[in-house]
PDB file of C-alpha atoms in Angstrom:
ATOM      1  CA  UNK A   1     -16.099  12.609 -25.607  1.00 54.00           C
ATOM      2  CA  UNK A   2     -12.436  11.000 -24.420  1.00 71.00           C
ATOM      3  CA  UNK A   3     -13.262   7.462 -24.217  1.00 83.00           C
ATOM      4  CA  UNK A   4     -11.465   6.056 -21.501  1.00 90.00           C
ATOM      5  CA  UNK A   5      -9.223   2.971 -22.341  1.00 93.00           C
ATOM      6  CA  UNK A   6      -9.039   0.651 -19.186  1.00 96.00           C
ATOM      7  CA  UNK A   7      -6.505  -2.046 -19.043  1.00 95.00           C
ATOM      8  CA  UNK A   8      -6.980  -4.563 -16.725  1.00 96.00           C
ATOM      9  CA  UNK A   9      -3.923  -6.198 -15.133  1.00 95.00           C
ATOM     10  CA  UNK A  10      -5.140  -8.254 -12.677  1.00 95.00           C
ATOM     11  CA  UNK A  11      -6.939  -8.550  -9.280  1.00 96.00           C
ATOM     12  CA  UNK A  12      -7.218  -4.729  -8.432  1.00 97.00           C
ATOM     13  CA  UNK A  13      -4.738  -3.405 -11.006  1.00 97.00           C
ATOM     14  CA  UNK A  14      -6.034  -1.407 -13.311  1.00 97.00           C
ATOM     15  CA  UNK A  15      -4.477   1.263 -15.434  1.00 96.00           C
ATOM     16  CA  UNK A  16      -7.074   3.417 -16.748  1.00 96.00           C
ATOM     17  CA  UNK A  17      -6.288   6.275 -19.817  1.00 93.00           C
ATOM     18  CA  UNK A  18      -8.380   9.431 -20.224  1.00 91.00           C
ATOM     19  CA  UNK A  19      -7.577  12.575 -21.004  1.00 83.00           C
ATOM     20  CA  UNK A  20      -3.904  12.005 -21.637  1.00 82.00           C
ATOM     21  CA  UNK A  21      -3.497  10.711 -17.699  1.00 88.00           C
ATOM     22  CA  UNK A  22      -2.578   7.120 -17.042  1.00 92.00           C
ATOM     23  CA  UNK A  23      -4.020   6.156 -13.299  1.00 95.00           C
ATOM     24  CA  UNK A  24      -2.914   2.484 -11.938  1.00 97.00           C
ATOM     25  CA  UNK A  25      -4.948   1.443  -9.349  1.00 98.00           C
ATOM     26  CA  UNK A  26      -3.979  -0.908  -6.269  1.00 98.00           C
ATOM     27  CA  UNK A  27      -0.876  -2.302  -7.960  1.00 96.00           C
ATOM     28  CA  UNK A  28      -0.172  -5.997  -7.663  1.00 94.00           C
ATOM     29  CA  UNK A  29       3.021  -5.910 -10.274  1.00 92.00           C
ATOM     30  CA  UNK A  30       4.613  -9.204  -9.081  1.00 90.00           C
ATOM     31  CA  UNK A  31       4.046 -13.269  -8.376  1.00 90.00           C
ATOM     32  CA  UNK A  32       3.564 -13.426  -4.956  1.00 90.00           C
ATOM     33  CA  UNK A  33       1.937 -11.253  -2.107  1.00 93.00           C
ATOM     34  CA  UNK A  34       2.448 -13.002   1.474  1.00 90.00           C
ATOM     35  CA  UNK A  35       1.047 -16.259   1.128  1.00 90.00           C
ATOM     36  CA  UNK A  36      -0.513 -15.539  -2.307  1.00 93.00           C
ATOM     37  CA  UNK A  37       0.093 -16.649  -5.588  1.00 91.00           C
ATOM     38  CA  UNK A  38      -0.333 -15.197  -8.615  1.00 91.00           C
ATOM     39  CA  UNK A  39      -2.180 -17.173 -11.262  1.00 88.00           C
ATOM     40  CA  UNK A  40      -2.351 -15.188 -14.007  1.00 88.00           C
ATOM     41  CA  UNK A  41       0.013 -13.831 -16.057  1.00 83.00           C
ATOM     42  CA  UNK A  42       2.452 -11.435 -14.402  1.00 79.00           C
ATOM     43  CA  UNK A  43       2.351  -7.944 -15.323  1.00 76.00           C
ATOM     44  CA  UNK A  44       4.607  -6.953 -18.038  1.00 75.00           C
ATOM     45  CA  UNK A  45       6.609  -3.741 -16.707  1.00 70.00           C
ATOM     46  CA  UNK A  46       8.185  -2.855 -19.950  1.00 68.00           C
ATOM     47  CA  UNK A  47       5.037  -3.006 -21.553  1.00 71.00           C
ATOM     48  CA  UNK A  48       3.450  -0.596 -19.072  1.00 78.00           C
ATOM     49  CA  UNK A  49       4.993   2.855 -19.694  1.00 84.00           C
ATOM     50  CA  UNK A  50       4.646   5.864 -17.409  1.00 89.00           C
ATOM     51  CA  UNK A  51       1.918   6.216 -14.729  1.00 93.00           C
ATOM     52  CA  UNK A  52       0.600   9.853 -13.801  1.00 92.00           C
ATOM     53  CA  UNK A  53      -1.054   9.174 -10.623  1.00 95.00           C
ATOM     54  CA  UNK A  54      -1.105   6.071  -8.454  1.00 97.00           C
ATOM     55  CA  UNK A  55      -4.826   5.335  -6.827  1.00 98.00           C
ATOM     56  CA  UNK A  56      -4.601   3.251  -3.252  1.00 98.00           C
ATOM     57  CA  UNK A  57      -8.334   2.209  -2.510  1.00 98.00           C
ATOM     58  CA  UNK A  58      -6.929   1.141   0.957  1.00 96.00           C
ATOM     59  CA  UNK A  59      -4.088  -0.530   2.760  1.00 96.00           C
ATOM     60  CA  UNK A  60      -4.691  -4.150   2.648  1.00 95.00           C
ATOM     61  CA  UNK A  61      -1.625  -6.239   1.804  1.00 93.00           C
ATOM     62  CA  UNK A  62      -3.081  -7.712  -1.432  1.00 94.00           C
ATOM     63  CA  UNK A  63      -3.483  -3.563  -2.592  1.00 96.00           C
ATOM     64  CA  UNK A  64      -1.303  -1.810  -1.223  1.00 96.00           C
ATOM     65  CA  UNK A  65       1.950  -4.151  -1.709  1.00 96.00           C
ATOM     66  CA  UNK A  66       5.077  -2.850  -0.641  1.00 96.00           C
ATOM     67  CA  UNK A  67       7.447  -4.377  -3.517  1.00 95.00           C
ATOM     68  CA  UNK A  68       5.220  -3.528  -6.015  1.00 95.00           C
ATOM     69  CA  UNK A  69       5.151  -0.029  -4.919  1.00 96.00           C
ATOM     70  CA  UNK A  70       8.578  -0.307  -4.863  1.00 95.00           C
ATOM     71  CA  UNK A  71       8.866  -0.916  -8.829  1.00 92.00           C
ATOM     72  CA  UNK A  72       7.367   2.903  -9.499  1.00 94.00           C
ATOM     73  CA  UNK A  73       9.578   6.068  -9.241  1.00 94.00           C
ATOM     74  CA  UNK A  74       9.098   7.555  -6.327  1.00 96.00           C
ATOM     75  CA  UNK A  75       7.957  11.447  -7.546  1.00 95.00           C
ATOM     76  CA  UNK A  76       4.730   9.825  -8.741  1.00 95.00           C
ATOM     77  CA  UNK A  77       1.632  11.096  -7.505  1.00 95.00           C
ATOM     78  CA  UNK A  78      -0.162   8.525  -4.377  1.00 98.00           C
ATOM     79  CA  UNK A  79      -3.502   8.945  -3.682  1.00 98.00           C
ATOM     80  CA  UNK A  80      -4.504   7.302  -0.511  1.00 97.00           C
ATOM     81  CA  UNK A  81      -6.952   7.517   2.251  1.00 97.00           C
ATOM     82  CA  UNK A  82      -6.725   9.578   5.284  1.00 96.00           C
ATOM     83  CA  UNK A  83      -3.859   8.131   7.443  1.00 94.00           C
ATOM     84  CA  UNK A  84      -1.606   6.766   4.964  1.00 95.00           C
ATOM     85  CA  UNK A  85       0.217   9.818   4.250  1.00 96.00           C
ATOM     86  CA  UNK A  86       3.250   8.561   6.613  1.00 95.00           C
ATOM     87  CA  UNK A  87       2.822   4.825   5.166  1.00 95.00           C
ATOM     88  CA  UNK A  88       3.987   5.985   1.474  1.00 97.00           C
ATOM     89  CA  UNK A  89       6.489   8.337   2.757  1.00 96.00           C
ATOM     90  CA  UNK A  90       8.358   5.495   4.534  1.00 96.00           C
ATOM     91  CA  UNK A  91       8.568   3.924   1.205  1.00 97.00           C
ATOM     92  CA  UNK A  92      10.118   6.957  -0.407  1.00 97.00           C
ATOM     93  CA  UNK A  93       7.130   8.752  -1.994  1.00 98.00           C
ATOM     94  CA  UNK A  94       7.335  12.961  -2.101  1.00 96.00           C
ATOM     95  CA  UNK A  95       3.910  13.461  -3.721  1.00 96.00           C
ATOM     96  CA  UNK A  96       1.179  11.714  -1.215  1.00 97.00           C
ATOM     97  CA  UNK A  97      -2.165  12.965  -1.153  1.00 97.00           C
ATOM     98  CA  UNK A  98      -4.879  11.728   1.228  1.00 97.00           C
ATOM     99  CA  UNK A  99      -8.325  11.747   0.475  1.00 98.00           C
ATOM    100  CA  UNK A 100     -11.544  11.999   2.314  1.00 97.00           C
ATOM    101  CA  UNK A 101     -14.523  11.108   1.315  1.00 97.00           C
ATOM    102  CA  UNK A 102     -15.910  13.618  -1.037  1.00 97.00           C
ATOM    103  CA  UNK A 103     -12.317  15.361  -1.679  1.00 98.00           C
ATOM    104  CA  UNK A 104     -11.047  15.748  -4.781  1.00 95.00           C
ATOM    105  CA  UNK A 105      -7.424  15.979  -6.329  1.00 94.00           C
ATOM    106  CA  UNK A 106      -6.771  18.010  -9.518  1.00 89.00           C
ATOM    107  CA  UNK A 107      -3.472  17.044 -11.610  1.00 83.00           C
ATOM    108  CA  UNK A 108      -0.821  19.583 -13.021  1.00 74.00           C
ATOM    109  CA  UNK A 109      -0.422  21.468 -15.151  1.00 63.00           C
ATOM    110  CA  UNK A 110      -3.161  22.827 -15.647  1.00 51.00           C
ATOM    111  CA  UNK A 111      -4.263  22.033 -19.346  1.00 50.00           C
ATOM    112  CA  UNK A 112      -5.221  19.191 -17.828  1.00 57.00           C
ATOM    113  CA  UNK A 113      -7.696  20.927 -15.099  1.00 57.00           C
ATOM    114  CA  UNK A 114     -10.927  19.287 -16.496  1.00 77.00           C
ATOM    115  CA  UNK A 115      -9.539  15.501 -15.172  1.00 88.00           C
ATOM    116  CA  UNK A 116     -10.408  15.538 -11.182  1.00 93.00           C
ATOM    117  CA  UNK A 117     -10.541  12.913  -9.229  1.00 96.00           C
ATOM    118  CA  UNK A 118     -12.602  11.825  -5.832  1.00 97.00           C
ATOM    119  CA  UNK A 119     -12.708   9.596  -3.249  1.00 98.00           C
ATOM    120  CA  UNK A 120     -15.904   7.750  -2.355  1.00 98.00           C
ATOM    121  CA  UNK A 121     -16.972   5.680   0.328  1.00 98.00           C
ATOM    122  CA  UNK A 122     -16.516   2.537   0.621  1.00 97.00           C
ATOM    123  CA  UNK A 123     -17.719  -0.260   2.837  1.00 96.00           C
ATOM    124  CA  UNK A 124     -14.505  -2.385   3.662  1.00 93.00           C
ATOM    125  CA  UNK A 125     -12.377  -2.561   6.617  1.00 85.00           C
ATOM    126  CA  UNK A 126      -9.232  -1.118   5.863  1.00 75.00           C
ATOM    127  CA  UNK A 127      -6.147  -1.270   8.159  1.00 76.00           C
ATOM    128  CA  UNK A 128      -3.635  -2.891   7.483  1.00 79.00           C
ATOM    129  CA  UNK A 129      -2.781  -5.793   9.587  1.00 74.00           C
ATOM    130  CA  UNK A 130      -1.457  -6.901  11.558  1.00 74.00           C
ATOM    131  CA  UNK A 131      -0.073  -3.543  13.521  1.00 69.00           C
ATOM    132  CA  UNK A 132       0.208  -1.137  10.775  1.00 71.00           C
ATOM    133  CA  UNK A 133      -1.796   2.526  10.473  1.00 80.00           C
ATOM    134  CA  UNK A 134      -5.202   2.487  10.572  1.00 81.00           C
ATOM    135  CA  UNK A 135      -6.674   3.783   7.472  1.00 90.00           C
ATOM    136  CA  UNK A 136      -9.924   3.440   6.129  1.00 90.00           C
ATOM    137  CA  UNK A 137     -10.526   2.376   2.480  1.00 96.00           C
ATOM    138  CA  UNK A 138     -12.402   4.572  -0.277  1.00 97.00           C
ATOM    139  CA  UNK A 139     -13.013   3.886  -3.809  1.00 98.00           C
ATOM    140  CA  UNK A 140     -12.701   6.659  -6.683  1.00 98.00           C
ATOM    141  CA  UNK A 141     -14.689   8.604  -9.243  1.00 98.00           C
ATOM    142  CA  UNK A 142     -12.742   9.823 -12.439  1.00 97.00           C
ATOM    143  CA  UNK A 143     -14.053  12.516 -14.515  1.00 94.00           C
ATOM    144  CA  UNK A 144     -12.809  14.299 -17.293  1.00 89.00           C
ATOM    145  CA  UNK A 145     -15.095  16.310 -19.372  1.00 84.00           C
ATOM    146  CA  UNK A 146     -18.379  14.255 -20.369  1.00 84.00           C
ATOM    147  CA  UNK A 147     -16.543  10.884 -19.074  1.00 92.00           C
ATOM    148  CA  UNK A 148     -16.604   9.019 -15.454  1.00 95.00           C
ATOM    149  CA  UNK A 149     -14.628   6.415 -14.609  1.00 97.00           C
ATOM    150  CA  UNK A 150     -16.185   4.715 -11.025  1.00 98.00           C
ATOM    151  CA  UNK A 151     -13.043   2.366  -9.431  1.00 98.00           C
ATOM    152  CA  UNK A 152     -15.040   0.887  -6.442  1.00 98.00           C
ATOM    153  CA  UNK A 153     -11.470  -1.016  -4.653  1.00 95.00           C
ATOM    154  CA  UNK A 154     -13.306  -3.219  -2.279  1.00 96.00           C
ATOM    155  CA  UNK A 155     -16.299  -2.020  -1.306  1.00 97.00           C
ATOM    156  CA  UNK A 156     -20.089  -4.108  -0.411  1.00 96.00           C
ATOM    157  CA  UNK A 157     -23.320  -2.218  -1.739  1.00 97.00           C
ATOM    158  CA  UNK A 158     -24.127   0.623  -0.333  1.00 97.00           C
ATOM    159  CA  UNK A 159     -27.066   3.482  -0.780  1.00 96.00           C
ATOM    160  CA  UNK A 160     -24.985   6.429  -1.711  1.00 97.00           C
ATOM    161  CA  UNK A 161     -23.992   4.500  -5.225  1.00 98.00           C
ATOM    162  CA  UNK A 162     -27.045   5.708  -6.787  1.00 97.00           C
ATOM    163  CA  UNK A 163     -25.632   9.486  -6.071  1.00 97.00           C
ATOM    164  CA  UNK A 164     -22.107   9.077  -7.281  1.00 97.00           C
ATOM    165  CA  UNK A 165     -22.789  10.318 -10.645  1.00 96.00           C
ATOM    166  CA  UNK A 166     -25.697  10.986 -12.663  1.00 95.00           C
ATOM    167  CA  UNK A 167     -23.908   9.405 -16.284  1.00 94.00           C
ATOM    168  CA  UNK A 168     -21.655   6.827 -15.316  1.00 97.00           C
ATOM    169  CA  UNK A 169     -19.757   5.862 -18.222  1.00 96.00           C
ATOM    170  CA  UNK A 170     -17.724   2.756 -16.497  1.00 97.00           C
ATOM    171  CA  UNK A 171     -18.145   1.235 -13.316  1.00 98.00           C
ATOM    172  CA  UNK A 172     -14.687  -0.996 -12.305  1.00 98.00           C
ATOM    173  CA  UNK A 173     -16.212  -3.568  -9.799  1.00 98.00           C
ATOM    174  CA  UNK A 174     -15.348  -6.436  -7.567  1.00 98.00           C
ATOM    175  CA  UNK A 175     -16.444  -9.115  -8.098  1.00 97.00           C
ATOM    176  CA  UNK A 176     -14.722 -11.505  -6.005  1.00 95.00           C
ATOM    177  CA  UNK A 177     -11.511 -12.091  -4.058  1.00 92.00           C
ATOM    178  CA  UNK A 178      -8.766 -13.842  -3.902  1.00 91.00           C
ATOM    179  CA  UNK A 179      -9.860 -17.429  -2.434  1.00 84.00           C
ATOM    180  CA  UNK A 180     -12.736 -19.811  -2.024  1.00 84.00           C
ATOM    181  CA  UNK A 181     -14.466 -17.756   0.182  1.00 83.00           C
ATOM    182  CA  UNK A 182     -15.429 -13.729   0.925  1.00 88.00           C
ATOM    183  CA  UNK A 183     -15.075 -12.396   4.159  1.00 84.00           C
ATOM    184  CA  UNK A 184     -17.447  -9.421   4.848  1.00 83.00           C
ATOM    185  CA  UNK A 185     -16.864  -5.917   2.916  1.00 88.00           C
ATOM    186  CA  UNK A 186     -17.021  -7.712  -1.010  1.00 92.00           C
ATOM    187  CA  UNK A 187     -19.517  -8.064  -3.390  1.00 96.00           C
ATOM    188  CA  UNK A 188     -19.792 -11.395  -4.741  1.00 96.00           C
ATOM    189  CA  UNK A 189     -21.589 -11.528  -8.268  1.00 97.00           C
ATOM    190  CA  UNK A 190     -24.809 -11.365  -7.157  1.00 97.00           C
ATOM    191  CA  UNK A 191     -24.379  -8.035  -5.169  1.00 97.00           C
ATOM    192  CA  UNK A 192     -22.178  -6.665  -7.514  1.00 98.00           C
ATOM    193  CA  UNK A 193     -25.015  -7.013 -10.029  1.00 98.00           C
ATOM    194  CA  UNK A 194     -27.448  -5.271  -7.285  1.00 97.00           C
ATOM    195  CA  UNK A 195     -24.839  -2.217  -7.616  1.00 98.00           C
ATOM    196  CA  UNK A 196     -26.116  -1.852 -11.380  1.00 97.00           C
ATOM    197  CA  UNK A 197     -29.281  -0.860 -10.218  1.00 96.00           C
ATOM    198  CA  UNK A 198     -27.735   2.293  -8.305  1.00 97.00           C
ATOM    199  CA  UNK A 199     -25.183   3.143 -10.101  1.00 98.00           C
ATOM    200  CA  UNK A 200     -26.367   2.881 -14.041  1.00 97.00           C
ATOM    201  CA  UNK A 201     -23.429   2.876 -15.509  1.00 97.00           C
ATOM    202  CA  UNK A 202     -22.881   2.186 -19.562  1.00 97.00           C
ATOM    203  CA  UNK A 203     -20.160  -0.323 -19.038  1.00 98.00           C
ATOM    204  CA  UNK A 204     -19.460  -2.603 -16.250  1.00 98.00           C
ATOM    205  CA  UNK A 205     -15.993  -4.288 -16.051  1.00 98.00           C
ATOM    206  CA  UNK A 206     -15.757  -6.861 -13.318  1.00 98.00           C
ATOM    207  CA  UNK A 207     -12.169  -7.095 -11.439  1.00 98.00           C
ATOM    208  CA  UNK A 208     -10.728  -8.737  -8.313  1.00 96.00           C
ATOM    209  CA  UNK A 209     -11.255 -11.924  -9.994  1.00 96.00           C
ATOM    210  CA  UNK A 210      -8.923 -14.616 -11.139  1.00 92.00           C
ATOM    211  CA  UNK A 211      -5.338 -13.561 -10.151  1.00 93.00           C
ATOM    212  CA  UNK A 212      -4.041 -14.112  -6.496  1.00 93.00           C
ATOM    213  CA  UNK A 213      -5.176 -17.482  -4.617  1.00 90.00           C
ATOM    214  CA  UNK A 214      -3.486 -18.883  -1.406  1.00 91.00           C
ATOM    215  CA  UNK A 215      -0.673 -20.930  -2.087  1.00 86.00           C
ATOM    216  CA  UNK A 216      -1.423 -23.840   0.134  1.00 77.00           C
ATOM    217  CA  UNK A 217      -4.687 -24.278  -1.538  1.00 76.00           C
ATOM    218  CA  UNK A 218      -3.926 -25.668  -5.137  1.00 60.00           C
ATOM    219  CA  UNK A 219      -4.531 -29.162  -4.071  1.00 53.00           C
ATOM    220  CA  UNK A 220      -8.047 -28.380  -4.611  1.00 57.00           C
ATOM    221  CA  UNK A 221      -7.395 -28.736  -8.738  1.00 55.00           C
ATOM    222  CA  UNK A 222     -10.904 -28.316 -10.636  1.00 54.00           C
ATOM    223  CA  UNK A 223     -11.827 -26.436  -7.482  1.00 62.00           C
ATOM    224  CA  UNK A 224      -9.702 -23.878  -8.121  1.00 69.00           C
ATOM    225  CA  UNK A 225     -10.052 -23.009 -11.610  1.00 70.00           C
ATOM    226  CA  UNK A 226     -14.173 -22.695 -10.576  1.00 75.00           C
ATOM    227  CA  UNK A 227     -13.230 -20.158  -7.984  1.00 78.00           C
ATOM    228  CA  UNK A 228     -10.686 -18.165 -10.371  1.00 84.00           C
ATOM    229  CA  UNK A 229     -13.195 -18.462 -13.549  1.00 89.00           C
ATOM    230  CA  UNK A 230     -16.874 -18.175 -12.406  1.00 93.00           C
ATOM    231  CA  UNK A 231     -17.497 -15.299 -11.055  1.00 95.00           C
ATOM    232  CA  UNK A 232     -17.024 -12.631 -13.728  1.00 97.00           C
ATOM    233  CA  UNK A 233     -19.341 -14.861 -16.040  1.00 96.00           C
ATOM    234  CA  UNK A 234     -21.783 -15.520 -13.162  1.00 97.00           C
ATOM    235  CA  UNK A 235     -22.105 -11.854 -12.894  1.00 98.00           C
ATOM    236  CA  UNK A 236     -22.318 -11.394 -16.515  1.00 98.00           C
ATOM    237  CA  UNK A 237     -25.254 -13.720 -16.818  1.00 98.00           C
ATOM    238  CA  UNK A 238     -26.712 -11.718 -13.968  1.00 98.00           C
ATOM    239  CA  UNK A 239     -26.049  -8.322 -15.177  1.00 97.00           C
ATOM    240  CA  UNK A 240     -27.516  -8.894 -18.725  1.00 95.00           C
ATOM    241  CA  UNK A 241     -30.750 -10.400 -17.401  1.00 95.00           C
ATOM    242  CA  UNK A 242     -31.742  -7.373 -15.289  1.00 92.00           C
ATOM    243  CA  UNK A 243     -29.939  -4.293 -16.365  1.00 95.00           C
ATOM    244  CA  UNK A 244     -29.541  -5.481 -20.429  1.00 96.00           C
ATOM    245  CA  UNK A 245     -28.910  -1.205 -20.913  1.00 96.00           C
ATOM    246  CA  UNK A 246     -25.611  -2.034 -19.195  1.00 97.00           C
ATOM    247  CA  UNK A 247     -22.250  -3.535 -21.527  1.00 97.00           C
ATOM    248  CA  UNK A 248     -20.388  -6.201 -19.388  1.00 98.00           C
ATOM    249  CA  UNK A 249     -17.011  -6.138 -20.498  1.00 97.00           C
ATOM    250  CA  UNK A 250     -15.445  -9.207 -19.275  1.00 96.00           C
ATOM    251  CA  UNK A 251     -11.333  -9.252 -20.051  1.00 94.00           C
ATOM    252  CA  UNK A 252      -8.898 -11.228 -18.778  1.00 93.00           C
ATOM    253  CA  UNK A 253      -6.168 -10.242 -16.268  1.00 94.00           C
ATOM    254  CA  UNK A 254      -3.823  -8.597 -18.474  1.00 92.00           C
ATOM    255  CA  UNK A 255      -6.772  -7.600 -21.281  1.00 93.00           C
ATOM    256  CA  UNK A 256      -7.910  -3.944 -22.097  1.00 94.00           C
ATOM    257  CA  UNK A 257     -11.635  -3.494 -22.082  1.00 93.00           C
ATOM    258  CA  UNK A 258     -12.860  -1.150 -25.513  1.00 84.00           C
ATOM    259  CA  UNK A 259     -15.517   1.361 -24.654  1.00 92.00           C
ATOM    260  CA  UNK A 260     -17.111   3.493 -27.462  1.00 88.00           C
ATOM    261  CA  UNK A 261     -18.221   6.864 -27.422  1.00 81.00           C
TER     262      UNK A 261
END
């Protein structure tokens, strides 16, 4: 089995590793996304070597950010939902693939034909605003052999989890945002430890935690660190009472998460 090494950057970011493929996922590579701060440590670009494919859950600002994008060569591989196609090309980007629900994109060459990846559903509204295209938002399951890798990008519960895969080795999930409160289309910890149930995955990594918060808002203080800090270890507390089979792996913004075989 290729254990999967996942390396979690911050908010969505993720770079996950299997099968000789690095995958980053919703980059957020810089300090500041419209009136957004980062407040964890900025991603380290030399430190991050080449990426294979790049994964775009959906177009929302705080996922799909333009300088950010900007920061990767341009011949690397975007998947991104149906209707984005002419977003990424704007931005330079000569290998776009958009992905419906239930498609699936192989890489090349092909000694690497057993890694496939699909797009999922996902229950999040997904255009970007305020007048740009109209895209929906999807997550994505990576398999490779005996290993799946589920990235969920923001997404609430939804029945169909419990038929993604039969063996989920590591489910990615949100667990929160990027202020004080959630708008509609999130799991807070709570519901994200309600996915468990349906999906039944080995490992759970919580993300979209503890990075971005809104600029105006850090006269709050104490506030603020309770917002950035409590709700990866609310749903850890949560997770291991009712699904104990399942391995929370709770890493920092910049940490990599260590899965066995």
């Amino acid at each position: 089995m290729d254990v999967p090494r996942i390396h979690f950057l911050g908010h969505a970011t993720v770079l996950v590793e299997v099968d000789g493929l690095r995958l980053l996922t919703d980059p957020i590579l810089r300090h500041r996304v419209t009136f957004l701060g980062r407040v964890a440590p900025r991603t380290d670009l030399t430190g991050l070597g080449p990426v294979d494919a790049v994964l775009i859950s959906h177009l929302h600002h705080d996922h799909a950010d333009v300088p950010s994008l900007r920061l990767l060569p341009r011949d690397t591989p975007v998947l991104a939902p149906i209707g984005s196609a002419a977003f990424f090309a704007r931005l330079g980007f000569s290998d776009v693939h958009e992905l419906g629900v239930g498609d699936q994109w192989r890489p090349q060459p092909t000694s690497l034909a057993g890694l496939r990846i699909g797009a999922t559903r996902a229950v999040h509204h997904g255009h970007r605003v305020p007048f740009g295209p109209r895209a929906e938002s999807i997550g994505f399951l990576i398999e490779s052999g005996a290993t799946s890798v589920y990235f969920a990008g923001d997404t609430d519960i939804f029945p169909g989890m419990a038929d993604l895969h039969p063996q989920l080795d590591a489910a990615l999930l949100p667990v929160w945002g990027w202020g004080p409160n959630l708008g509609p289309g999130h799991m807070d910890p709570h519901r994200a430890a309600l996915a468990l149930d349906l999906l039944r995955p080995r490992y759970a990594i919580p993300i979209h935690w503890g990075t971005l918060f809104p600029l105006g808002l850090r006269v709050l203080g104490g506030r603020v660190s309770a917002v950035l800090d409590q709700p990866p270890r609310v749903f850890q507390a949560l997770a291991t009472a009712t699904r104990p089979e399942c391995t929370v792996l709770l890493t920092q913004p910049g940490g990599v998460a260590e899965l066995t075989p």
